[in-house]
């Protein structure tokens, strides 16, 4: 294979991915190998690849490719989540486009339509993951609604219920009135919107007055409509203003409800009047206050239905004019909020807010304008309503105990460790987990309701509405439970058909489905075939590592810890790596509304998947978010191009592939040096990946490839390989050794770089094999062996090459700083040469230095053989320091020294002045705090630039003496 003159990622990516997948190379048969297992956070089946997915999956792919190269039975479990709300919304929108709707179908028929959509359109993100190069085991692709997965979900629910860890309770939930379902905290987005603070008089009952003579308590609220369901007023226990009325009552305006005044620390004496209205059925804080005040959840008042329209409370005190009104103004029609405010104002209970106009004049407003943090459903797009309903809950507090213990003991390591504090804070204060959703798409809750025995034979004081719940994995098991409960004389029907007058009972199945986080919490073991004790479960559970974004630490990671311990008796993995977010270039969070979202597929189209992947790895520093920088992505595309061109140079000079894992034997210093560099790079790379320092790992292989191999090694060996008419040809043995070592070193680069840049490395691996007449289809790079040089090299030889490189780099910098043209030949002199320098100049190094730095011939002082050589001092001259050696370079005739000093001094003065000015600006707190962030960042960058210039120019002047 002859490499093209230009590197084109698009030509190789699809071809190699298909080859890997079609040949089963993502999970080669290694039954006796040590297992290594990771699972991907299953993306929503409705999803498409975003930049966060690109980061998350790139890091996982680096790890799995690395472990595969190390010979492990590496399994990366892949699949998608059924995404209850999101998927149901997608299908319902499709129906709406056809003037159709979900309720025109039976539940089963609608679910069939969702399955149809899933088969036709649900694989977008999995195709996109392939474009990124993710080496997942697609042959075992999972879906959280697959039959085997559903069995795992049902068994877990039933087991938890039988152990008393799942129960039904009446509590507040985040209710989405548009979707008509409870949603999780993760699906709630808080937005700051313009709102108001209304101040209201709540009259004291029974002629009671405050110490200041007022016959009312003032409360303030951002939601005046909820007063229709108020059940108390709370004041702080230490607030002396209200000590005399605690235990007394107020009579609510509009409803006339008599409610108590309670002492509770929730009331802040420093905020407003210090008194707060308590609506336990529509506020999470108020719910807890209500419970502390002795109000049972079943007795808490609910004033809204599932559409957020006003309904009658259980005490019947909401006036008829409010019934059926929406909570807010909608389509120009006043809502409950507007009518409550109007009635309060008419009846004299609204306390006006006195504000000043721009002219300083006072004006009376109904409410105080405020910016209110308001919860919105991320999918429904409407304000979330805390709503009191009966739902299924998991006793998360009990399940959290063991994971807390495991993290504290180190059995589970969280990386970076800084996240442990956040983990403990949440887990130690965890609330019951609501796992039921009011949807049709999802895992149906395996619970059936029937009348209680008392309901079948009601007594005089019996509530015949009492229900008995039966929880089981199958209908057969439910019927058996019901038969045992009701007795053999009672015939039990499911869903319909029973007639209680004939001694028959009908059980109704719970219509709700389970929260998708419940099923995904089983991902590390249900994907392996549990509850069956499969070979995969035995070998690959627990997993070795989990990589996820920190934003799902509680919603997924912590719940997997709970379920892994409960179900499998151990942690699902010993190590959890949490990466940051990918932010816009200015550090802002990406969002569609801001228009700063970056499409990873667009970056792949432009720069290739390898470049994007390397950017993600290089920028992933533990504990920090990543700022998107397209220039850096372009830079890593250039890195790939440099490797491509370096391989073309090798091929054009007869350097092919290697056939040995062990380093070849070498006599030449330059070849010993590159072997030693490979060995050091492998060790550094192994250490970085063991610590999951992706940035350090990427930088290690980048620097070795670009600087050590491409820039230096190929340059140093070029005289051996490229024929020069002015020089005698190199010995054949030296050429053969160099070609062998160079081919081996390039192979090691391709292997070490493969986890980061899989496409270009596989292409070059095969191209090198073909040049050597080796068909590498039977030994593709993806399943090759990780480097193991096992080499011993001469320290004297490697020190000599390092000295040559350091001198050449310093000489080039000095020439550039002094404006000496690259082609100008200069003389050099070294005094009292160190052993490393002596090794260079008594060997073949002098010619290499002359060629690379355009400095030579060299004069030396010190002992050469039996002779001590003395040479005259150069003047004018510049000094170049390399370790303990100081090299003088003759500038006679090379430059106008005085003119150059003047130029450098002028530039130095300008940079010193600018650096001092910027330092003053950055030291000004007003500037740093008030200026736009981009202006502050620019000032910092400019200061760093001019500070560096001061150092560079000072050094350049010092060289001139």
Coordinates of C-alpha atoms in Angstrom, one line a residue, residues 141-605:
X141 CA -26.2 -4.5 22.2
X142 CA -28.7 -4.0 25.0
X143 CA -32.0 -2.1 25.4
X144 CA -33.7 -1.5 28.7
X145 CA -37.0 -2.8 27.4
X146 CA -35.6 -6.1 26.1
X147 CA -37.3 -9.2 27.4
X148 CA -34.4 -10.4 29.6
X149 CA -33.9 -6.9 31.0
X150 CA -37.6 -6.6 31.8
X151 CA -37.3 -9.8 33.8
X152 CA -34.5 -8.3 35.8
X153 CA -36.5 -5.2 36.5
X154 CA -39.6 -7.1 37.7
X155 CA -37.6 -9.4 39.9
X156 CA -35.8 -6.4 41.5
X157 CA -39.1 -4.6 42.2
X158 CA -40.8 -7.6 43.7
X159 CA -37.7 -8.4 45.8
X160 CA -37.5 -4.9 47.1
X161 CA -41.2 -4.9 47.9
X162 CA -41.1 -8.2 49.7
X163 CA -38.2 -6.8 51.8
X164 CA -40.2 -3.7 52.6
X165 CA -37.9 -1.4 50.6
X166 CA -40.5 -0.5 48.0
X167 CA -43.8 0.9 49.3
X168 CA -46.7 3.1 48.2
X169 CA -47.0 6.5 49.9
X170 CA -48.6 9.9 49.5
X171 CA -46.0 12.5 49.1
X172 CA -45.2 15.6 47.0
X173 CA -43.7 15.0 43.6
X174 CA -42.5 17.2 40.7
X175 CA -45.6 17.1 38.6
X176 CA -45.5 18.1 35.0
X177 CA -49.0 19.4 34.1
X178 CA -48.3 19.1 30.4
X179 CA -47.0 15.6 30.4
X180 CA -49.3 14.7 33.3
X181 CA -46.6 12.6 35.1
X182 CA -44.3 12.9 38.0
X183 CA -40.7 13.6 36.9
X184 CA -37.3 13.3 38.6
X185 CA -35.2 16.2 39.9
X186 CA -32.9 15.7 37.0
X187 CA -35.7 16.5 34.6
X188 CA -36.3 19.9 36.3
X189 CA -34.6 23.0 35.1
X190 CA -34.6 26.1 37.3
X191 CA -35.0 29.3 35.4
X192 CA -34.8 32.9 36.7
X193 CA -38.0 34.7 35.5
X194 CA -39.6 38.0 36.3
X195 CA -42.2 37.6 39.1
X196 CA -43.6 39.3 42.2
X197 CA -43.8 39.1 45.9
X198 CA -47.3 39.7 47.3
X199 CA -47.9 40.7 50.9
X200 CA -51.1 39.5 52.5
X201 CA -53.0 40.1 55.8
X202 CA -54.0 36.9 57.5
X203 CA -56.6 37.9 60.2
X204 CA -56.0 36.5 63.7
X205 CA -59.0 34.5 65.0
X206 CA -60.9 34.9 68.2
X207 CA -60.0 38.5 68.8
X208 CA -56.4 37.8 69.3
X209 CA -53.9 40.5 68.6
X210 CA -50.1 40.8 68.3
X211 CA -48.1 42.7 70.9
X212 CA -47.9 45.6 68.5
X213 CA -51.7 45.8 68.4
X214 CA -52.2 44.3 64.9
X215 CA -55.1 41.9 64.5
X216 CA -53.4 40.1 61.5
X217 CA -50.2 38.4 60.6
X218 CA -48.5 39.6 57.4
X219 CA -47.2 36.8 55.1
X220 CA -45.5 37.2 51.7
X221 CA -45.6 34.8 48.8
X222 CA -44.6 34.4 45.2
X223 CA -47.6 32.0 44.6
X224 CA -50.8 33.7 46.1
X225 CA -53.1 31.2 44.4
X226 CA -51.9 28.4 46.7
X227 CA -53.5 30.1 49.7
X228 CA -56.6 28.3 48.6
X229 CA -55.0 25.2 50.2
X230 CA -53.1 26.8 53.1
X231 CA -53.1 24.8 56.3
X232 CA -51.0 26.8 58.7
X233 CA -48.8 29.9 59.3
X234 CA -45.3 29.2 60.6
X235 CA -43.1 31.5 62.7
X236 CA -39.6 30.8 64.1
X237 CA -39.6 29.4 67.7
X238 CA -37.3 32.2 68.9
X239 CA -39.2 35.1 67.2
X240 CA -40.5 37.1 70.1
X241 CA -42.9 39.1 67.9
X242 CA -45.1 36.0 67.5
X243 CA -44.4 34.1 70.8
X244 CA -47.8 35.1 72.2
X245 CA -49.8 33.8 69.2
X246 CA -48.1 30.4 68.6
X247 CA -50.8 27.8 69.0
X248 CA -53.5 30.4 68.1
X249 CA -55.3 30.5 64.7
X250 CA -55.8 32.7 61.7
X251 CA -58.9 32.8 59.5
X252 CA -57.8 32.7 55.8
X253 CA -59.2 35.3 53.4
X254 CA -61.4 34.0 50.6
X255 CA -61.8 30.4 51.9
X256 CA -62.5 31.3 55.6
X257 CA -60.4 28.3 56.6
X258 CA -59.3 28.4 60.2
X259 CA -55.6 27.3 60.4
X260 CA -53.1 27.2 63.3
X261 CA -50.0 29.3 63.9
X262 CA -47.1 26.9 64.4
X263 CA -43.5 27.3 65.5
X264 CA -41.0 25.9 63.1
X265 CA -37.4 26.7 62.2
X266 CA -38.3 26.9 58.5
X267 CA -39.5 30.4 59.1
X268 CA -36.6 32.9 58.8
X269 CA -37.0 35.9 61.3
X270 CA -34.8 38.0 59.1
X271 CA -36.8 37.5 55.9
X272 CA -39.8 39.7 55.3
X273 CA -42.2 39.7 58.2
X274 CA -40.8 36.4 59.6
X275 CA -44.1 34.6 59.1
X276 CA -44.7 32.2 56.2
X277 CA -47.9 30.6 54.9
X278 CA -47.8 26.8 54.8
X279 CA -49.3 24.9 51.9
X280 CA -48.1 21.3 52.5
X281 CA -49.8 19.9 49.5
X282 CA -48.0 22.3 47.0
X283 CA -44.6 23.1 48.4
X284 CA -41.7 20.7 49.3
X285 CA -40.6 22.7 52.3
X286 CA -44.2 23.2 53.5
X287 CA -44.8 19.5 53.2
X288 CA -42.1 18.8 55.8
X289 CA -43.3 21.7 58.0
X290 CA -46.8 20.2 57.8
X291 CA -45.6 16.8 58.9
X292 CA -43.7 18.3 61.8
X293 CA -46.9 20.1 62.8
X294 CA -48.7 16.8 62.9
X295 CA -50.6 16.9 59.6
X296 CA -50.7 13.5 58.0
X297 CA -50.0 13.5 54.2
X298 CA -53.4 11.9 53.7
X299 CA -55.0 14.9 55.3
X300 CA -53.1 17.6 53.4
X301 CA -55.2 19.7 51.0
X302 CA -54.8 19.5 47.3
X303 CA -56.2 22.4 45.2
X304 CA -55.1 21.4 41.7
X305 CA -55.9 18.6 39.4
X306 CA -53.4 16.9 37.0
X307 CA -53.8 19.7 34.5
X308 CA -53.0 22.4 37.1
X309 CA -56.6 23.6 37.2
X310 CA -58.2 24.5 40.5
X311 CA -60.3 21.7 42.0
X312 CA -62.2 21.5 45.3
X313 CA -60.3 20.7 48.4
X314 CA -61.4 18.0 50.7
X315 CA -62.9 20.5 53.2
X316 CA -65.0 22.1 50.4
X317 CA -63.9 25.7 51.2
X318 CA -62.7 26.8 47.8
X319 CA -65.3 29.2 46.3
X320 CA -67.1 27.9 43.2
X321 CA -65.8 30.8 41.1
X322 CA -62.3 29.4 41.3
X323 CA -63.1 25.9 40.3
X324 CA -61.8 24.9 36.9
X325 CA -59.5 27.9 36.6
X326 CA -56.0 27.3 35.5
X327 CA -53.3 28.2 38.1
X328 CA -51.9 31.0 35.8
X329 CA -53.3 33.3 33.2
X330 CA -53.5 31.5 29.9
X331 CA -54.6 32.5 26.4
X332 CA -55.6 35.9 27.7
X333 CA -58.0 34.3 30.3
X334 CA -57.3 35.2 33.9
X335 CA -56.2 32.3 36.1
X336 CA -56.5 31.5 39.8
X337 CA -53.6 33.7 40.6
X338 CA -55.1 36.8 39.1
X339 CA -58.5 36.2 40.7
X340 CA -57.0 35.5 44.1
X341 CA -55.1 38.8 44.0
X342 CA -58.2 40.7 42.8
X343 CA -60.4 39.3 45.6
X344 CA -57.7 40.0 48.2
X345 CA -57.4 43.6 47.0
X346 CA -61.2 44.1 47.0
X347 CA -61.5 42.7 50.5
X348 CA -58.7 44.8 51.9
X349 CA -56.3 41.9 52.6
X350 CA -53.6 42.9 50.0
X351 CA -50.8 45.0 51.5
X352 CA -49.5 47.3 48.7
X353 CA -45.9 47.7 47.9
X354 CA -44.5 51.2 47.9
X355 CA -42.0 51.8 45.2
X356 CA -40.2 54.9 43.9
X357 CA -40.3 56.0 40.3
X358 CA -37.2 57.2 38.4
X359 CA -38.1 60.7 39.4
X360 CA -38.1 59.7 43.1
X361 CA -41.9 59.8 43.5
X362 CA -43.6 57.1 45.5
X363 CA -46.1 54.8 43.8
X364 CA -48.3 52.0 45.1
X365 CA -48.0 48.6 43.5
X366 CA -50.0 45.4 44.2
X367 CA -46.8 43.5 44.5
X368 CA -43.0 43.8 44.9
X369 CA -41.2 43.0 41.6
X370 CA -38.8 40.1 42.1
X371 CA -36.7 37.7 40.0
X372 CA -38.0 34.3 41.0
X373 CA -36.1 31.0 40.6
X374 CA -38.8 28.9 39.0
X375 CA -38.7 25.1 38.2
X376 CA -39.6 24.1 34.6
X377 CA -40.0 20.6 33.2
X378 CA -37.1 20.1 30.7
X379 CA -39.3 18.3 28.3
X380 CA -42.8 19.6 28.9
X381 CA -41.6 23.2 29.1
X382 CA -44.1 24.3 31.7
X383 CA -43.7 25.3 35.3
X384 CA -43.5 22.2 37.6
X385 CA -46.1 21.9 40.3
X386 CA -45.3 20.3 43.6
X387 CA -48.3 17.9 43.8
X388 CA -49.5 15.5 46.4
X389 CA -50.2 12.1 45.0
X390 CA -49.9 8.4 45.7
X391 CA -46.7 7.0 44.2
X392 CA -44.3 4.1 44.6
X393 CA -41.1 4.9 46.6
X394 CA -37.9 3.1 47.3
X395 CA -36.4 3.4 50.8
X396 CA -33.2 5.0 49.5
X397 CA -32.0 5.8 53.0
X398 CA -31.5 2.1 53.8
X399 CA -30.1 1.2 50.4
X400 CA -27.6 4.1 50.6
X401 CA -26.0 2.9 53.9
X402 CA -23.7 0.3 52.3
X403 CA -22.4 2.4 49.4
X404 CA -21.6 5.2 51.9
X405 CA -19.6 2.7 53.9
X406 CA -17.9 1.4 50.8
X407 CA -16.7 4.8 49.6
X408 CA -15.5 5.7 53.1
X409 CA -13.6 2.4 53.4
X410 CA -12.1 2.8 49.9
X411 CA -13.8 -0.2 48.5
X412 CA -15.2 2.2 45.9
X413 CA -12.8 4.9 44.8
X414 CA -14.3 8.1 43.4
X415 CA -12.0 10.0 41.1
X416 CA -11.4 12.9 41.5
X417 CA -11.6 12.5 45.3
X418 CA -13.1 16.0 45.6
X419 CA -16.5 14.6 44.6
X420 CA -16.6 12.5 47.8
X421 CA -17.8 15.4 49.9
X422 CA -20.7 16.0 47.5
X423 CA -21.5 12.3 47.4
X424 CA -21.7 11.9 51.2
X425 CA -23.7 15.1 51.6
X426 CA -26.4 13.8 49.2
X427 CA -26.4 10.2 50.3
X428 CA -26.5 10.9 54.0
X429 CA -29.5 13.2 53.5
X430 CA -31.2 11.2 50.8
X431 CA -35.0 11.3 50.4
X432 CA -37.3 8.5 49.4
X433 CA -37.0 7.8 45.7
X434 CA -40.2 8.1 43.7
X435 CA -40.0 5.4 41.0
X436 CA -43.5 5.6 39.5
X437 CA -44.4 7.5 36.3
X438 CA -47.8 8.2 34.8
X439 CA -46.9 7.0 31.3
X440 CA -47.8 4.1 28.9
X441 CA -44.3 3.5 27.6
X442 CA -42.0 1.7 30.1
X443 CA -41.8 -1.1 32.5
X444 CA -45.3 -1.6 33.9
X445 CA -45.3 -1.7 37.7
X446 CA -46.1 -5.4 38.7
X447 CA -48.8 -4.5 41.2
X448 CA -52.5 -5.3 41.2
X449 CA -55.1 -3.7 43.5
X450 CA -58.2 -5.5 44.9
X451 CA -60.6 -4.8 47.7
X452 CA -59.6 -5.6 51.3
X453 CA -61.4 -8.5 53.0
X454 CA -63.1 -5.8 55.1
X455 CA -64.2 -4.2 51.8
X456 CA -65.9 -7.5 50.8
X457 CA -67.7 -7.8 54.1
X458 CA -68.0 -4.2 55.4
X459 CA -68.8 -3.6 59.0
X460 CA -70.6 -0.5 60.4
X461 CA -67.3 1.5 60.8
X462 CA -65.4 0.0 57.9
X463 CA -64.1 2.0 55.0
X464 CA -65.0 -0.3 52.1
X465 CA -62.6 1.7 49.8
X466 CA -59.6 0.1 51.4
X467 CA -57.5 -1.8 48.8
X468 CA -55.1 -4.6 49.0
X469 CA -52.1 -4.7 46.8
X470 CA -50.6 -7.8 45.2
X471 CA -47.0 -7.6 43.9
X472 CA -45.6 -10.4 41.8
X473 CA -43.5 -11.0 38.7
X474 CA -46.3 -12.8 36.7
X475 CA -50.1 -12.9 36.5
X476 CA -50.0 -16.5 37.6
X477 CA -48.2 -15.5 40.8
X478 CA -50.7 -12.7 41.4
X479 CA -53.7 -15.0 41.0
X480 CA -52.0 -17.4 43.5
X481 CA -51.5 -14.6 46.0
X482 CA -55.1 -13.4 45.6
X483 CA -56.4 -16.9 46.0
X484 CA -54.6 -17.4 49.2
X485 CA -55.8 -14.0 50.4
X486 CA -59.5 -14.2 49.4
X487 CA -59.9 -18.0 49.9
X488 CA -60.7 -20.7 47.4
X489 CA -64.4 -19.8 47.4
X490 CA -63.7 -16.4 45.8
X491 CA -63.0 -16.4 42.1
X492 CA -60.4 -13.8 41.0
X493 CA -60.3 -12.0 37.7
X494 CA -57.6 -9.7 36.3
X495 CA -58.6 -6.3 34.9
X496 CA -62.3 -7.1 34.3
X497 CA -65.0 -9.7 34.5
X498 CA -65.6 -10.2 38.2
X499 CA -68.9 -9.5 40.0
X500 CA -68.6 -9.0 43.7
X501 CA -72.3 -10.0 44.1
X502 CA -71.4 -13.5 42.9
X503 CA -68.4 -13.8 45.2
X504 CA -66.0 -12.7 42.5
X505 CA -63.2 -10.2 42.7
X506 CA -61.5 -8.2 40.0
X507 CA -58.0 -7.0 40.4
X508 CA -56.9 -3.8 38.6
X509 CA -53.3 -3.5 37.6
X510 CA -51.4 -0.3 38.5
X511 CA -51.4 1.8 35.3
X512 CA -48.1 3.4 36.1
X513 CA -44.6 2.5 34.8
X514 CA -41.3 2.7 36.5
X515 CA -38.9 5.6 36.3
X516 CA -36.2 4.8 33.7
X517 CA -33.5 5.4 36.4
X518 CA -34.8 2.4 38.2
X519 CA -34.1 0.1 35.3
X520 CA -30.8 1.7 34.3
X521 CA -29.6 1.2 37.9
X522 CA -29.4 -2.5 37.0
X523 CA -27.3 -1.9 34.0
X524 CA -23.9 -3.3 35.2
X525 CA -25.4 -6.8 35.8
X526 CA -28.7 -7.0 33.9
X527 CA -26.9 -6.4 30.7
X528 CA -24.8 -9.5 31.4
X529 CA -27.9 -11.7 31.7
X530 CA -28.9 -11.5 35.3
X531 CA -31.1 -12.8 37.0
X532 CA -29.8 -15.8 35.2
X533 CA -26.3 -16.8 36.5
X534 CA -24.7 -16.6 33.1
X535 CA -21.0 -17.1 32.3
X536 CA -20.9 -13.4 31.6
X537 CA -22.3 -12.5 35.0
X538 CA -19.7 -14.8 36.7
X539 CA -16.8 -13.4 34.7
X540 CA -17.6 -9.8 34.1
X541 CA -19.4 -8.7 37.3
X542 CA -18.4 -6.7 39.1
X543 CA -17.3 -4.4 36.3
X544 CA -13.8 -2.8 36.6
X545 CA -14.6 0.8 36.1
X546 CA -17.4 3.3 35.5
X547 CA -16.8 6.6 33.6
X548 CA -19.6 9.1 33.7
X549 CA -20.3 12.8 33.9
X550 CA -20.5 14.2 37.4
X551 CA -24.1 15.4 36.6
X552 CA -25.5 11.9 36.9
X553 CA -23.5 11.0 40.1
X554 CA -26.8 10.7 42.1
X555 CA -29.3 9.9 39.4
X556 CA -27.4 6.9 38.0
X557 CA -24.0 6.2 39.6
X558 CA -25.2 6.2 43.2
X559 CA -28.3 4.2 42.3
X560 CA -26.2 1.5 40.6
X561 CA -24.2 1.3 43.8
X562 CA -27.4 0.8 45.8
X563 CA -28.8 -1.8 43.4
X564 CA -25.5 -3.6 42.9
X565 CA -25.1 -4.1 46.7
X566 CA -28.8 -5.1 47.2
X567 CA -29.0 -7.4 44.2
X568 CA -25.5 -8.8 43.8
X569 CA -24.2 -8.3 47.3
X570 CA -21.2 -6.2 46.2
X571 CA -20.3 -2.9 44.5
X572 CA -20.9 -2.8 40.8
X573 CA -17.3 -1.5 40.2
X574 CA -14.4 -0.6 42.5
X575 CA -13.6 2.7 40.7
X576 CA -15.8 5.6 39.5
X577 CA -14.3 8.3 37.3
X578 CA -16.3 11.5 37.0
X579 CA -15.4 13.9 34.2
X580 CA -16.5 17.5 33.7
X581 CA -18.6 19.3 31.2
X582 CA -17.5 20.5 27.8
X583 CA -18.2 24.2 27.8
X584 CA -18.2 26.9 25.1
X585 CA -15.0 28.6 24.3
X586 CA -15.8 31.5 26.8
X587 CA -16.5 29.0 29.6
X588 CA -20.3 29.3 29.4
X589 CA -22.5 26.2 29.6
X590 CA -23.6 25.1 26.2
X591 CA -27.3 25.4 25.5
X592 CA -29.5 25.6 22.4
X593 CA -31.1 28.8 23.7
X594 CA -27.6 30.5 23.8
X595 CA -26.8 29.2 20.3
X596 CA -23.4 28.0 21.5
X597 CA -23.9 24.2 21.1
X598 CA -21.1 22.4 19.2
X599 CA -21.9 19.5 17.0
X600 CA -19.3 16.8 17.4
X601 CA -20.3 15.2 14.0
X602 CA -19.5 18.5 12.3
X603 CA -16.1 18.5 13.9
X604 CA -15.6 14.9 12.7
X605 CA -16.6 15.9 9.2

